[in-house]
Coordinates of C-alpha atoms in Angstrom, one line a residue:
Chain A
M30 CA 56.0 -47.0 -125.3
S31 CA 54.8 -47.6 -121.8
K32 CA 54.2 -51.1 -120.7
F33 CA 50.8 -52.2 -119.6
P34 CA 50.5 -52.0 -115.8
N35 CA 51.0 -55.5 -114.4
N36 CA 47.7 -55.8 -112.7
I37 CA 45.8 -55.5 -116.0
F38 CA 47.1 -58.9 -117.0
G39 CA 47.1 -60.2 -113.4
I40 CA 45.0 -63.3 -114.0
V41 CA 47.4 -64.5 -116.8
Q42 CA 50.6 -63.2 -115.2
D43 CA 51.9 -66.8 -114.6
D44 CA 51.0 -67.8 -118.2
L45 CA 52.9 -64.7 -119.5
A46 CA 55.9 -65.6 -117.4
A47 CA 55.8 -69.1 -118.9
V48 CA 55.5 -67.6 -122.4
E49 CA 58.6 -65.5 -121.7
K50 CA 60.6 -68.6 -120.7
E51 CA 59.4 -70.5 -123.7
L52 CA 60.3 -67.7 -126.1
Y53 CA 63.9 -67.9 -124.9
S54 CA 63.9 -71.6 -125.2
I55 CA 62.4 -71.9 -128.7
I56 CA 64.7 -69.3 -130.4
Q57 CA 67.9 -71.1 -129.3
S58 CA 70.1 -71.7 -132.3
P59 CA 73.5 -73.4 -132.7
V60 CA 74.5 -70.3 -134.7
D61 CA 75.7 -67.6 -132.4
L62 CA 74.7 -64.7 -134.6
V63 CA 71.1 -66.0 -134.9
N64 CA 71.0 -66.4 -131.1
D65 CA 72.3 -62.9 -130.5
I66 CA 69.8 -61.2 -132.8
S67 CA 66.9 -63.3 -131.5
V68 CA 67.7 -62.8 -127.9
H69 CA 68.0 -59.1 -128.5
L70 CA 64.5 -59.1 -130.0
V71 CA 63.0 -61.0 -127.1
Q72 CA 64.9 -58.8 -124.6
A73 CA 63.8 -55.6 -126.3
G74 CA 60.5 -56.7 -124.9
G75 CA 57.4 -54.8 -125.7
K76 CA 54.0 -55.2 -124.2
R77 CA 53.2 -58.8 -125.1
L78 CA 49.8 -57.4 -125.8
R79 CA 48.9 -60.1 -128.3
P80 CA 49.7 -63.2 -126.3
A81 CA 48.2 -61.5 -123.2
L82 CA 44.9 -61.0 -125.0
Y83 CA 45.0 -64.5 -126.4
L84 CA 45.5 -65.9 -122.9
L85 CA 42.8 -63.7 -121.4
C86 CA 40.3 -64.7 -124.0
A87 CA 41.3 -68.4 -123.6
R88 CA 41.2 -68.2 -119.8
G89 CA 37.5 -67.5 -120.0
A90 CA 37.1 -71.2 -120.0
T91 CA 40.2 -71.9 -118.0
P92 CA 41.9 -74.7 -120.0
N93 CA 45.3 -75.7 -118.7
Q94 CA 48.3 -73.6 -119.3
S95 CA 50.4 -76.1 -121.3
E96 CA 47.6 -76.3 -123.9
L97 CA 47.7 -72.6 -124.4
L98 CA 51.5 -71.9 -124.4
P99 CA 52.3 -73.0 -128.0
L100 CA 49.9 -70.6 -129.6
A101 CA 50.7 -67.7 -127.2
V102 CA 54.4 -68.1 -128.1
A103 CA 53.6 -68.4 -131.8
I104 CA 51.6 -65.2 -131.8
E105 CA 54.4 -63.3 -130.1
L106 CA 57.1 -64.8 -132.5
I107 CA 55.0 -63.8 -135.5
H108 CA 54.7 -60.3 -134.0
M109 CA 58.5 -60.1 -133.5
A110 CA 59.2 -61.4 -137.0
T111 CA 56.9 -58.7 -138.5
L112 CA 58.6 -56.0 -136.3
V113 CA 62.1 -56.9 -137.4
H114 CA 61.0 -56.9 -141.1
D115 CA 59.1 -53.6 -140.6
D116 CA 62.2 -52.0 -139.1
V117 CA 64.2 -53.1 -142.1
I118 CA 61.6 -51.6 -144.4
D119 CA 61.3 -48.3 -142.4
N120 CA 65.1 -48.1 -142.0
A121 CA 64.3 -47.6 -138.3
A122 CA 67.4 -46.9 -136.1
T123 CA 65.6 -47.3 -132.8
R124 CA 62.6 -49.1 -131.4
R125 CA 61.4 -48.6 -127.8
G126 CA 64.5 -46.6 -127.2
S127 CA 67.0 -49.4 -128.2
P128 CA 68.9 -49.8 -131.4
T129 CA 67.0 -52.0 -133.9
A130 CA 68.3 -55.3 -135.1
N131 CA 68.9 -53.8 -138.6
A132 CA 70.9 -50.9 -137.1
R133 CA 73.0 -53.3 -135.1
W134 CA 73.4 -56.3 -137.4
G135 CA 72.4 -55.0 -140.8
N136 CA 69.4 -55.5 -143.0
H137 CA 70.4 -58.8 -144.4
S138 CA 70.8 -60.6 -141.1
S139 CA 67.6 -59.0 -139.9
V140 CA 65.6 -60.3 -142.9
L141 CA 66.9 -63.8 -142.3
T142 CA 66.2 -63.6 -138.5
G143 CA 62.7 -62.6 -139.3
D144 CA 62.3 -65.6 -141.5
Y145 CA 63.8 -67.8 -138.7
L146 CA 61.3 -66.4 -136.2
F147 CA 58.4 -67.1 -138.6
A148 CA 59.5 -70.7 -139.0
K149 CA 59.9 -71.0 -135.2
A150 CA 56.4 -69.7 -134.8
F151 CA 54.9 -72.3 -137.1
S152 CA 57.0 -75.0 -135.4
A153 CA 55.5 -73.9 -132.0
V154 CA 52.0 -73.8 -133.4
T155 CA 52.0 -77.5 -134.5
A156 CA 51.5 -78.5 -130.9
G157 CA 48.6 -76.2 -130.1
A158 CA 46.4 -75.4 -133.0
D159 CA 44.0 -77.3 -135.2
N160 CA 43.7 -76.6 -139.0
H161 CA 41.1 -73.9 -138.6
M162 CA 43.2 -72.0 -136.1
L163 CA 46.4 -72.4 -138.2
R164 CA 44.5 -71.0 -141.1
I165 CA 43.4 -67.9 -139.1
L166 CA 47.0 -67.3 -138.3
T167 CA 48.4 -67.7 -141.8
D168 CA 45.6 -65.6 -143.2
V169 CA 46.4 -62.8 -140.9
I170 CA 50.0 -62.8 -141.8
C171 CA 49.0 -62.4 -145.4
T172 CA 46.8 -59.6 -144.5
M173 CA 49.5 -57.8 -142.6
C174 CA 51.9 -58.2 -145.5
E175 CA 49.2 -56.8 -147.8
G176 CA 48.7 -53.8 -145.4
E177 CA 52.4 -53.1 -145.3
I178 CA 52.7 -53.3 -149.1
I179 CA 49.8 -50.9 -149.5
Q180 CA 51.5 -48.6 -147.0
L181 CA 54.7 -48.7 -149.0
K182 CA 52.9 -48.1 -152.3
E183 CA 50.9 -45.2 -150.9
S184 CA 53.8 -43.5 -149.1
F185 CA 54.2 -39.8 -149.8
N186 CA 50.7 -39.8 -151.4
P187 CA 48.5 -37.0 -150.0
E188 CA 45.4 -38.3 -151.9
Q189 CA 44.5 -40.8 -149.2
D190 CA 41.3 -40.4 -147.3
E191 CA 40.1 -41.6 -144.0
A192 CA 38.6 -44.8 -145.4
D193 CA 42.0 -45.7 -147.0
Y194 CA 43.7 -45.1 -143.7
R195 CA 41.2 -47.2 -141.7
L196 CA 41.6 -50.1 -144.1
R197 CA 45.4 -49.9 -143.9
V198 CA 45.3 -49.8 -140.0
A199 CA 43.0 -52.7 -140.0
Q200 CA 45.3 -54.8 -142.2
K201 CA 48.5 -53.7 -140.5
T202 CA 47.4 -54.0 -136.8
A203 CA 43.8 -54.6 -136.0
E204 CA 43.3 -57.9 -137.8
F205 CA 46.2 -59.5 -135.9
I206 CA 44.9 -58.4 -132.5
A207 CA 41.4 -59.5 -133.6
A208 CA 42.9 -62.9 -134.5
S209 CA 44.7 -63.2 -131.2
C210 CA 41.4 -62.7 -129.4
E211 CA 39.6 -65.0 -131.8
L212 CA 42.2 -67.8 -131.3
G213 CA 42.0 -67.3 -127.5
A214 CA 38.2 -67.8 -127.6
L215 CA 38.6 -70.9 -129.8
S216 CA 41.2 -72.3 -127.5
G217 CA 38.8 -71.6 -124.6
R218 CA 36.2 -73.6 -126.6
M219 CA 33.7 -70.8 -126.4
E220 CA 30.4 -70.6 -128.3
H221 CA 30.5 -69.3 -131.9
S222 CA 28.8 -66.0 -130.9
E223 CA 31.3 -65.4 -128.2
V224 CA 34.2 -66.0 -130.6
V225 CA 32.8 -63.5 -133.0
Q226 CA 32.3 -60.9 -130.2
L227 CA 35.8 -61.3 -128.8
R228 CA 37.2 -61.0 -132.3
E229 CA 35.3 -57.7 -132.6
Y230 CA 36.7 -56.6 -129.3
G231 CA 40.2 -57.3 -130.5
Y232 CA 39.7 -55.6 -133.8
S233 CA 38.4 -52.4 -132.1
I234 CA 41.3 -52.5 -129.5
G235 CA 43.7 -52.9 -132.4
M236 CA 42.2 -49.9 -134.3
A237 CA 42.3 -47.7 -131.2
F238 CA 45.9 -48.9 -130.4
Q239 CA 47.3 -48.0 -133.9
I240 CA 45.5 -44.7 -134.1
T241 CA 47.0 -43.8 -130.7
D242 CA 50.4 -44.8 -131.9
D243 CA 49.9 -42.5 -134.9
I244 CA 48.8 -39.7 -132.7
L245 CA 51.8 -40.2 -130.3
D246 CA 54.2 -40.1 -133.3
I247 CA 53.1 -36.4 -133.6
T248 CA 52.5 -35.4 -130.0
A249 CA 54.9 -37.3 -127.8
S250 CA 58.6 -36.5 -127.2
A251 CA 61.3 -38.7 -128.7
E252 CA 62.3 -39.8 -125.2
Q253 CA 58.8 -40.9 -124.5
I254 CA 58.2 -43.1 -127.6
G255 CA 61.8 -44.1 -128.2
K256 CA 62.0 -42.9 -131.8
P257 CA 62.1 -39.5 -133.4
V258 CA 59.0 -37.3 -133.4
G259 CA 57.3 -37.0 -136.8
N260 CA 58.9 -40.2 -137.9
D261 CA 55.8 -41.3 -139.8
L262 CA 55.6 -38.1 -141.7
R263 CA 59.2 -38.3 -142.6
Q264 CA 58.8 -41.9 -143.9
G265 CA 55.8 -40.7 -146.0
I266 CA 53.3 -42.6 -143.9
V267 CA 50.2 -40.5 -144.0
T268 CA 48.3 -41.0 -140.7
L269 CA 44.9 -39.9 -139.5
P270 CA 45.9 -36.5 -138.0
V271 CA 47.7 -35.6 -141.2
I272 CA 44.8 -36.7 -143.4
Y273 CA 42.5 -34.6 -141.2
A274 CA 44.8 -31.5 -141.5
L275 CA 45.2 -32.0 -145.3
K276 CA 41.4 -31.6 -145.4
N277 CA 40.8 -29.0 -142.8
S278 CA 43.8 -26.8 -142.3
P279 CA 44.0 -23.3 -143.9
D280 CA 47.6 -24.3 -144.7
H281 CA 46.6 -27.5 -146.4
A282 CA 48.5 -26.7 -149.6
E283 CA 51.7 -26.2 -147.7
L284 CA 51.2 -29.4 -145.8
R285 CA 50.6 -31.2 -149.1
Q286 CA 53.9 -30.0 -150.4
I287 CA 55.6 -31.4 -147.3
V288 CA 53.8 -34.8 -147.5
V289 CA 54.9 -35.4 -151.1
N290 CA 58.6 -34.5 -150.4
Q291 CA 60.6 -37.7 -150.3
V292 CA 63.6 -36.1 -148.7
M293 CA 62.2 -33.9 -145.9
S294 CA 64.5 -31.7 -143.8
D295 CA 64.0 -31.5 -140.0
E296 CA 62.5 -28.1 -140.7
D297 CA 59.9 -29.5 -143.1
V298 CA 58.9 -32.2 -140.6
K299 CA 58.7 -29.5 -137.8
R300 CA 56.5 -27.2 -140.0
G301 CA 54.3 -30.2 -141.0
L302 CA 53.6 -31.0 -137.4
E303 CA 52.9 -27.4 -136.7
I304 CA 50.3 -27.3 -139.4
V305 CA 48.7 -30.5 -137.9
H306 CA 48.7 -29.0 -134.4
G307 CA 47.1 -25.8 -135.8
T308 CA 43.9 -27.8 -136.4
D309 CA 41.9 -30.0 -134.1
A310 CA 43.3 -33.1 -135.8
I311 CA 44.6 -34.5 -132.5
E312 CA 41.2 -34.1 -130.8
Y313 CA 39.5 -35.6 -133.8
S314 CA 41.8 -38.6 -133.8
Y315 CA 41.4 -39.2 -130.1
A316 CA 37.7 -39.1 -130.6
Q317 CA 38.0 -41.9 -133.1
V318 CA 40.2 -43.8 -130.5
H319 CA 37.5 -43.5 -127.9
K320 CA 34.8 -44.6 -130.3
Y321 CA 36.7 -47.8 -131.1
L322 CA 37.3 -48.4 -127.3
Q323 CA 33.6 -47.9 -126.6
H324 CA 32.8 -50.4 -129.3
A325 CA 35.4 -52.8 -127.9
R326 CA 33.8 -52.6 -124.4
N327 CA 30.3 -53.1 -125.9
S328 CA 31.5 -56.1 -127.8
L329 CA 32.5 -58.2 -124.7
P330 CA 30.2 -61.2 -124.4
V331 CA 27.9 -60.9 -121.4
T332 CA 28.8 -64.6 -120.6
L333 CA 32.5 -63.8 -119.8
N334 CA 33.5 -64.6 -116.3
S335 CA 34.1 -61.5 -114.2
P336 CA 37.9 -61.4 -113.8
V337 CA 38.4 -61.9 -117.5
R338 CA 35.8 -59.2 -118.3
Q339 CA 37.5 -56.8 -115.8
S340 CA 40.9 -57.4 -117.4
L341 CA 39.6 -56.8 -120.9
L342 CA 37.9 -53.6 -119.8
A343 CA 41.1 -52.5 -118.1
V344 CA 43.0 -53.1 -121.4
A345 CA 40.5 -50.8 -123.2
D346 CA 40.9 -48.1 -120.5
F347 CA 44.7 -48.3 -120.7
V348 CA 44.8 -48.0 -124.5
G349 CA 42.7 -44.8 -124.1
L350 CA 44.9 -43.3 -121.4
R351 CA 48.4 -43.9 -122.6
K352 CA 50.2 -40.8 -123.4
Y353 CA 53.5 -42.4 -124.7
Chain B
M18 CA 69.8 -72.6 -165.6
S19 CA 68.5 -75.4 -167.8
K20 CA 65.2 -77.0 -167.0
F21 CA 65.1 -80.7 -166.3
P22 CA 64.1 -82.6 -169.4
N23 CA 60.4 -83.3 -169.2
N24 CA 60.7 -87.1 -169.4
I25 CA 62.7 -87.2 -166.1
F26 CA 59.6 -86.2 -164.2
G27 CA 57.3 -88.0 -166.6
I28 CA 55.5 -90.1 -164.0
V29 CA 54.6 -87.0 -162.0
Q30 CA 54.0 -84.7 -165.0
D31 CA 50.3 -84.5 -164.3
D32 CA 50.9 -83.8 -160.6
L33 CA 53.3 -81.0 -161.5
A34 CA 50.8 -79.4 -163.8
A35 CA 48.3 -79.5 -160.9
V36 CA 51.0 -77.9 -158.7
E37 CA 51.5 -75.1 -161.2
K38 CA 47.8 -74.4 -161.3
E39 CA 47.5 -74.5 -157.6
L40 CA 50.4 -72.1 -157.2
Y41 CA 48.7 -69.4 -159.3
S42 CA 45.5 -70.0 -157.4
I43 CA 46.9 -69.8 -153.9
I44 CA 48.9 -66.6 -154.3
Q45 CA 46.0 -64.5 -155.5
S46 CA 45.6 -61.4 -153.4
P47 CA 43.1 -58.5 -153.5
V48 CA 46.2 -56.2 -153.5
D49 CA 47.4 -55.7 -157.1
L50 CA 51.0 -55.2 -156.2
V51 CA 51.2 -58.4 -154.2
N52 CA 49.6 -60.2 -157.1
D53 CA 52.0 -58.7 -159.6
I54 CA 55.1 -59.7 -157.6
S55 CA 53.9 -63.2 -156.8
V56 CA 52.8 -63.9 -160.3
H57 CA 56.2 -62.7 -161.6
L58 CA 57.8 -65.1 -159.1
V59 CA 55.7 -68.1 -160.2
Q60 CA 56.2 -67.2 -163.9
A61 CA 59.9 -66.9 -163.5
G62 CA 59.6 -70.6 -163.1
G63 CA 62.5 -72.6 -162.2
K64 CA 62.9 -76.3 -162.2
R65 CA 60.3 -77.2 -159.6
L66 CA 62.9 -79.7 -158.5
R67 CA 61.8 -79.8 -154.9
P68 CA 58.1 -80.5 -155.4
A69 CA 59.1 -83.0 -158.2
L70 CA 61.3 -85.0 -155.9
Y71 CA 58.6 -84.8 -153.2
L72 CA 56.0 -86.2 -155.7
L73 CA 58.4 -88.9 -157.0
C74 CA 59.2 -90.1 -153.6
A75 CA 55.5 -90.1 -152.6
R76 CA 54.4 -91.8 -155.7
G77 CA 56.4 -94.9 -154.7
A78 CA 53.2 -95.9 -152.9
T79 CA 50.9 -94.1 -155.3
P80 CA 48.5 -92.2 -152.9
N81 CA 46.1 -90.0 -154.7
Q82 CA 47.1 -86.6 -156.1
S83 CA 44.8 -84.4 -154.1
E84 CA 46.5 -85.7 -150.9
L85 CA 49.9 -84.7 -152.2
L86 CA 49.2 -81.3 -153.7
P87 CA 49.2 -79.2 -150.5
L88 CA 52.7 -80.2 -149.4
A89 CA 54.1 -80.0 -153.0
V90 CA 52.7 -76.5 -153.3
A91 CA 54.0 -75.5 -149.8
I92 CA 57.5 -76.8 -150.7
E93 CA 57.7 -74.7 -153.8
L94 CA 56.2 -71.6 -152.1
I95 CA 58.8 -71.9 -149.3
H96 CA 61.5 -72.2 -152.0
M97 CA 60.2 -69.1 -153.8
A98 CA 60.0 -67.2 -150.5
T99 CA 63.7 -68.0 -149.7
L100 CA 64.7 -67.1 -153.3
V101 CA 63.1 -63.6 -153.1
H102 CA 64.7 -62.9 -149.8
D103 CA 68.1 -64.2 -151.0
D104 CA 67.9 -61.9 -154.0
V105 CA 67.3 -59.0 -151.6
I106 CA 70.3 -60.1 -149.5
D107 CA 72.5 -60.6 -152.5
N108 CA 71.3 -57.4 -154.2
A109 CA 70.8 -59.6 -157.3
A110 CA 69.6 -57.8 -160.4
T111 CA 68.7 -60.9 -162.4
R112 CA 67.7 -64.5 -161.8
R113 CA 67.4 -67.1 -164.5
G114 CA 67.9 -64.2 -167.0
S115 CA 64.9 -62.1 -165.8
P116 CA 65.0 -59.1 -163.5
T117 CA 64.6 -60.1 -159.9
A118 CA 61.6 -58.9 -157.8
N119 CA 63.9 -56.6 -155.8
A120 CA 65.3 -55.0 -159.0
R121 CA 61.8 -54.4 -160.3
W122 CA 59.7 -53.6 -157.2
G123 CA 62.3 -52.7 -154.6
N124 CA 63.7 -54.5 -151.6
H125 CA 60.9 -53.6 -149.3
S126 CA 58.1 -55.0 -151.3
S127 CA 60.2 -58.1 -151.9
V128 CA 60.8 -58.7 -148.2
L129 CA 57.0 -58.4 -147.6
T130 CA 56.1 -60.6 -150.6
G131 CA 58.5 -63.3 -149.3
D132 CA 56.7 -63.2 -145.9
Y133 CA 53.4 -63.4 -147.8
L134 CA 54.6 -66.5 -149.6
F135 CA 55.8 -68.1 -146.3
A136 CA 52.4 -67.6 -144.9
K137 CA 50.7 -69.0 -148.0
A138 CA 52.9 -72.0 -147.7
F139 CA 51.9 -72.7 -144.2
S140 CA 48.3 -72.1 -145.1
A141 CA 48.6 -74.7 -147.9
V142 CA 50.3 -77.2 -145.6
T143 CA 47.5 -77.3 -143.0
A144 CA 45.6 -79.6 -145.4
G145 CA 48.3 -82.0 -146.2
A146 CA 50.8 -82.6 -143.3
D147 CA 50.7 -84.0 -139.8
N148 CA 52.6 -82.4 -137.0
H149 CA 55.7 -84.5 -137.6
M150 CA 55.8 -83.4 -141.2
L151 CA 55.1 -79.8 -140.4
R152 CA 58.0 -79.9 -137.9
I153 CA 60.4 -81.2 -140.6
L154 CA 59.4 -78.3 -142.8
T155 CA 59.7 -75.6 -140.1
D156 CA 63.0 -77.0 -138.9
V157 CA 64.5 -76.9 -142.4
I158 CA 63.5 -73.3 -142.9
C159 CA 65.3 -72.5 -139.7
T160 CA 68.3 -74.4 -141.0
M161 CA 68.3 -72.5 -144.3
C162 CA 68.1 -69.2 -142.4
E163 CA 71.1 -70.3 -140.3
G164 CA 73.0 -71.3 -143.4
E165 CA 72.4 -68.0 -145.1
I166 CA 73.3 -66.0 -141.9
I167 CA 76.6 -68.0 -141.7
Q168 CA 77.3 -67.3 -145.3
L169 CA 76.7 -63.5 -144.7
K170 CA 78.9 -63.6 -141.7
E171 CA 81.7 -65.5 -143.5
S172 CA 81.6 -63.4 -146.7
F173 CA 85.0 -62.1 -147.9
N174 CA 86.6 -64.5 -145.4
P175 CA 89.4 -66.5 -147.0
E176 CA 89.9 -68.6 -143.8
Q177 CA 87.2 -71.1 -144.7
D178 CA 88.0 -74.7 -145.3
E179 CA 86.2 -77.4 -147.2
A180 CA 84.4 -78.6 -144.1
D181 CA 83.0 -75.1 -143.5
Y182 CA 81.8 -75.0 -147.1
R183 CA 80.2 -78.4 -147.0
L184 CA 78.3 -77.5 -143.8
R185 CA 77.1 -74.2 -145.3
V186 CA 75.9 -75.9 -148.5
A187 CA 74.1 -78.6 -146.5
Q188 CA 72.3 -75.9 -144.5
K189 CA 71.5 -73.7 -147.5
T190 CA 70.5 -76.3 -150.0
A191 CA 70.9 -80.0 -149.3
E192 CA 68.8 -80.1 -146.1
F193 CA 65.7 -78.7 -147.9
I194 CA 66.0 -81.2 -150.8
A195 CA 66.6 -83.9 -148.3
A196 CA 63.4 -82.8 -146.5
S197 CA 61.4 -82.7 -149.7
C198 CA 62.3 -86.4 -150.4
E199 CA 61.8 -87.4 -146.7
L200 CA 58.3 -85.7 -146.7
G201 CA 57.5 -87.5 -150.0
A202 CA 58.4 -90.8 -148.5
L203 CA 56.3 -90.0 -145.4
S204 CA 53.4 -89.0 -147.6
G205 CA 53.9 -92.3 -149.5
R206 CA 53.7 -94.1 -146.1
M207 CA 57.0 -95.9 -146.6
E208 CA 58.9 -97.9 -144.1
H209 CA 61.2 -96.0 -141.7
S210 CA 64.3 -97.4 -143.4
E211 CA 63.1 -96.2 -146.8
V212 CA 62.3 -92.7 -145.5
V213 CA 65.9 -92.5 -144.2
Q214 CA 67.3 -93.7 -147.5
L215 CA 65.3 -91.3 -149.6
R216 CA 66.3 -88.5 -147.3
E217 CA 69.9 -89.5 -147.8
Y218 CA 69.3 -89.5 -151.6
G219 CA 67.9 -86.0 -151.4
Y220 CA 70.7 -84.7 -149.3
S221 CA 73.3 -86.0 -151.7
I222 CA 71.4 -84.7 -154.7
G223 CA 71.3 -81.3 -152.9
M224 CA 75.0 -81.2 -152.2
A225 CA 75.8 -82.2 -155.8
F226 CA 73.3 -79.6 -157.1
Q227 CA 74.7 -76.7 -155.1
I228 CA 78.4 -77.6 -155.8
T229 CA 77.5 -77.7 -159.5
D230 CA 75.8 -74.2 -159.2
D231 CA 79.0 -72.9 -157.5
I232 CA 81.2 -74.4 -160.3
L233 CA 78.9 -72.9 -163.1
D234 CA 79.2 -69.5 -161.4
I235 CA 82.9 -69.7 -162.4
T236 CA 82.7 -71.6 -165.7
A237 CA 79.5 -70.8 -167.5
S238 CA 78.8 -67.7 -169.5
A239 CA 76.4 -65.0 -168.2
E240 CA 73.9 -65.9 -171.0
Q241 CA 73.9 -69.5 -169.9
I242 CA 73.3 -69.0 -166.2
G243 CA 71.3 -65.8 -166.4
K244 CA 73.5 -63.8 -164.0
P245 CA 77.0 -62.3 -164.2
V246 CA 80.0 -64.7 -164.2
G247 CA 82.0 -64.7 -160.9
N248 CA 79.0 -63.3 -159.1
D249 CA 79.7 -65.4 -156.0
L250 CA 83.3 -64.2 -155.8
R251 CA 82.2 -60.6 -156.1
Q252 CA 79.6 -61.1 -153.4
G253 CA 82.3 -62.5 -151.1
I254 CA 80.8 -66.0 -151.2
V255 CA 83.7 -68.3 -151.0
T256 CA 82.9 -71.5 -152.9
L257 CA 84.6 -74.9 -153.3
P258 CA 86.7 -74.0 -156.4
V259 CA 88.0 -70.9 -154.7
I260 CA 88.7 -72.7 -151.4
Y261 CA 90.6 -75.3 -153.4
A262 CA 92.6 -72.6 -155.3
L263 CA 93.3 -70.7 -152.1
K264 CA 95.0 -73.9 -150.8
N265 CA 96.6 -75.1 -154.0
S266 CA 97.4 -72.3 -156.4
P267 CA 100.9 -70.8 -156.6
D268 CA 99.1 -67.5 -156.8
H269 CA 97.1 -68.1 -153.6
A270 CA 98.4 -64.9 -151.9
E271 CA 97.1 -62.8 -154.8
L272 CA 93.7 -64.7 -154.7
R273 CA 93.5 -64.1 -151.0
Q274 CA 93.9 -60.3 -151.6
I275 CA 91.0 -60.5 -154.1
V276 CA 88.7 -62.5 -151.9
V277 CA 89.0 -60.1 -148.9
N278 CA 88.3 -57.1 -151.2
Q279 CA 84.8 -55.9 -150.5
V280 CA 84.6 -53.7 -153.6
M281 CA 86.0 -55.8 -156.4
S282 CA 86.5 -54.3 -159.8
D283 CA 85.6 -56.3 -162.9
E284 CA 89.4 -56.8 -163.4
D285 CA 89.7 -58.2 -159.8
V286 CA 86.9 -60.7 -160.5
K287 CA 88.4 -61.7 -163.8
R288 CA 91.9 -62.2 -162.3
G289 CA 90.4 -64.2 -159.4
L290 CA 88.7 -66.5 -161.9
E291 CA 91.9 -66.9 -163.9
I292 CA 93.8 -68.0 -160.8
V293 CA 91.1 -70.6 -160.0
H294 CA 91.2 -71.8 -163.6
G295 CA 95.0 -72.1 -163.3
T296 CA 94.5 -75.0 -160.8
D297 CA 92.5 -78.2 -161.2
A298 CA 89.8 -76.7 -158.8
I299 CA 87.1 -77.3 -161.4
E300 CA 88.0 -80.9 -161.9
Y301 CA 88.3 -81.5 -158.2
S302 CA 84.9 -79.9 -157.6
Y303 CA 83.3 -82.0 -160.3
A304 CA 84.8 -85.1 -158.7
Q305 CA 83.0 -84.1 -155.4
V306 CA 79.8 -83.7 -157.4
H307 CA 80.1 -87.2 -158.8
K308 CA 80.9 -88.7 -155.4
Y309 CA 77.7 -87.2 -154.0
L310 CA 75.7 -88.4 -157.1
Q311 CA 77.1 -91.9 -156.7
H312 CA 76.1 -91.9 -153.0
A313 CA 72.6 -90.6 -154.0
R314 CA 72.2 -93.5 -156.5
N315 CA 73.4 -96.0 -153.9
S316 CA 71.0 -94.6 -151.3
L317 CA 67.9 -95.5 -153.3
P318 CA 65.8 -98.2 -151.5
V319 CA 65.9 -101.5 -153.3
T320 CA 62.1 -101.7 -152.6
L321 CA 61.3 -98.7 -154.8
N322 CA 59.0 -99.4 -157.7
S323 CA 60.8 -99.4 -161.1
P324 CA 59.5 -96.2 -162.7
V325 CA 60.2 -94.1 -159.6
R326 CA 63.6 -95.6 -159.3
Q327 CA 64.4 -94.9 -162.9
S328 CA 63.2 -91.3 -162.5
L329 CA 65.3 -90.7 -159.4
L330 CA 68.4 -92.2 -161.1
A331 CA 67.7 -89.9 -164.1
V332 CA 67.6 -86.8 -161.8
A333 CA 71.0 -87.9 -160.5
D334 CA 72.4 -88.3 -164.1
F335 CA 71.0 -84.9 -165.1
V336 CA 72.5 -83.0 -162.1
G337 CA 75.9 -84.5 -163.1
L338 CA 75.5 -83.5 -166.8
R339 CA 74.1 -80.0 -166.7
K340 CA 76.6 -77.5 -168.0
Y341 CA 74.5 -74.4 -167.3

């Protein structure tokens, strides 16, 4: 997936560089294998969207960097821990075009390294969060686990409607991005109403972000997204475009047969995607993305200082534009 | 495995009942499947050794129960989370005679439920621990993960000596029991020297406990320990009796061939155990257990109040006596 253009996060660029440095420092282990896997995960990179949003929201009130680093680092470590466990669960071979930890070191070491990163995250957080903030963070991990378990339970089930999908996306993705923004606003000691608005902004960005991911799984090339096209369909994850096509395609019965098939051939996946493309599922899904982004923009507190506001608006624009 | 006789934990019996109640309350999830798995894990029970030791050490200075509950609950939740992930890693079918969560609900849901329990543990802990205590807890989780990863890496490797084994047992088991006692002493606001001594007590109990487990895997019947005999050998986990026999048996070359075999037949396992039994590996291993227990007894601070001291001595006696 494409990285965010540097200038979007310009005003927290130095903070993000410090987060990067701290990530390498905190994961150091006397056990070589733990080091190797953790460094691989940090190097695999990613957008650092969550700590960036945390920092942007906190910088509204410009507290000093050292106060913000622990939570920014903890947020990214939790994200990394959930990714490495998700890859185990999805049997994913690649992420962002690189081999996953589970493909390279096996599922078992990956489960343990995920646990290690969770513990490191909570170790980091002791320095930078009060009880209320720690509670937000632990609650959102529980929510993500619940979302992933629901996704597992509902895999290959064509009887899911859009409301089920939205709830799942909220639990899996949007709630954590919402919490990142909320925690940033709390670290920035903002007013309660501003905290609530920035949380709402993060939630809507998260929804838009995940729906876009789900669209790209169907429309982008394998080279662009760094994993096989139609991966979700093959894994039984029923996403918005598929739900739309199951309801609106003349070939809905055939698509349903494909969705319930737990051992799909490449041909099945290809035909499934064809049926989705035969409807206006993609247009419909993008329209939902744009609704969430508009809501995100409208949620920004009017009291935000201008550079922070501009950056948060630019994040919304970028989520709407990315094509891979 | 046998439960500890009730009277051992008599002076914290009420506290343990409150822990049990709180465990059920904290794991409640709006997602049925998460509830089902978590309740199964709480019901599967176990000895509650770690929270019991935490409470006993804290009760030396009798602070009130409500102050101690959060950390006692967090300690048991962390233990449960590591067990459910260990069972995934070991592909275990049964634990304490009941089907494991992974056998019943699959590896994927089990990984996620483990994460859920970790998060719930940290959520609980916010109410009852200062930064120093939280740090002890997160560090020990990292240590356990490192120990498990080393165990994975060294599985089916006959070139391990006793020092490797002791380090691994310390990381996997003893450090967490040490931390439970240390945290108890800290909650009980004891003197620094007492905290150090109770930590040492816990460490030695932990070493004795794990070595006993490793002996019982070889000597007890499947009915007694609730999992197949020789399970460690089959999984490639090289324990103290095997290390001893690899060094001292006339059939050491044959045993070595069995240990490196990654797909052992029942016959291989049986023959491996026979070779171990042909030496005084079990006697030697029990002698190590008793050395650790004696060290545990000697580590108890002289300043401890008498009922607490008696209970901690009784725990040491019981660890030395249990036969399954």
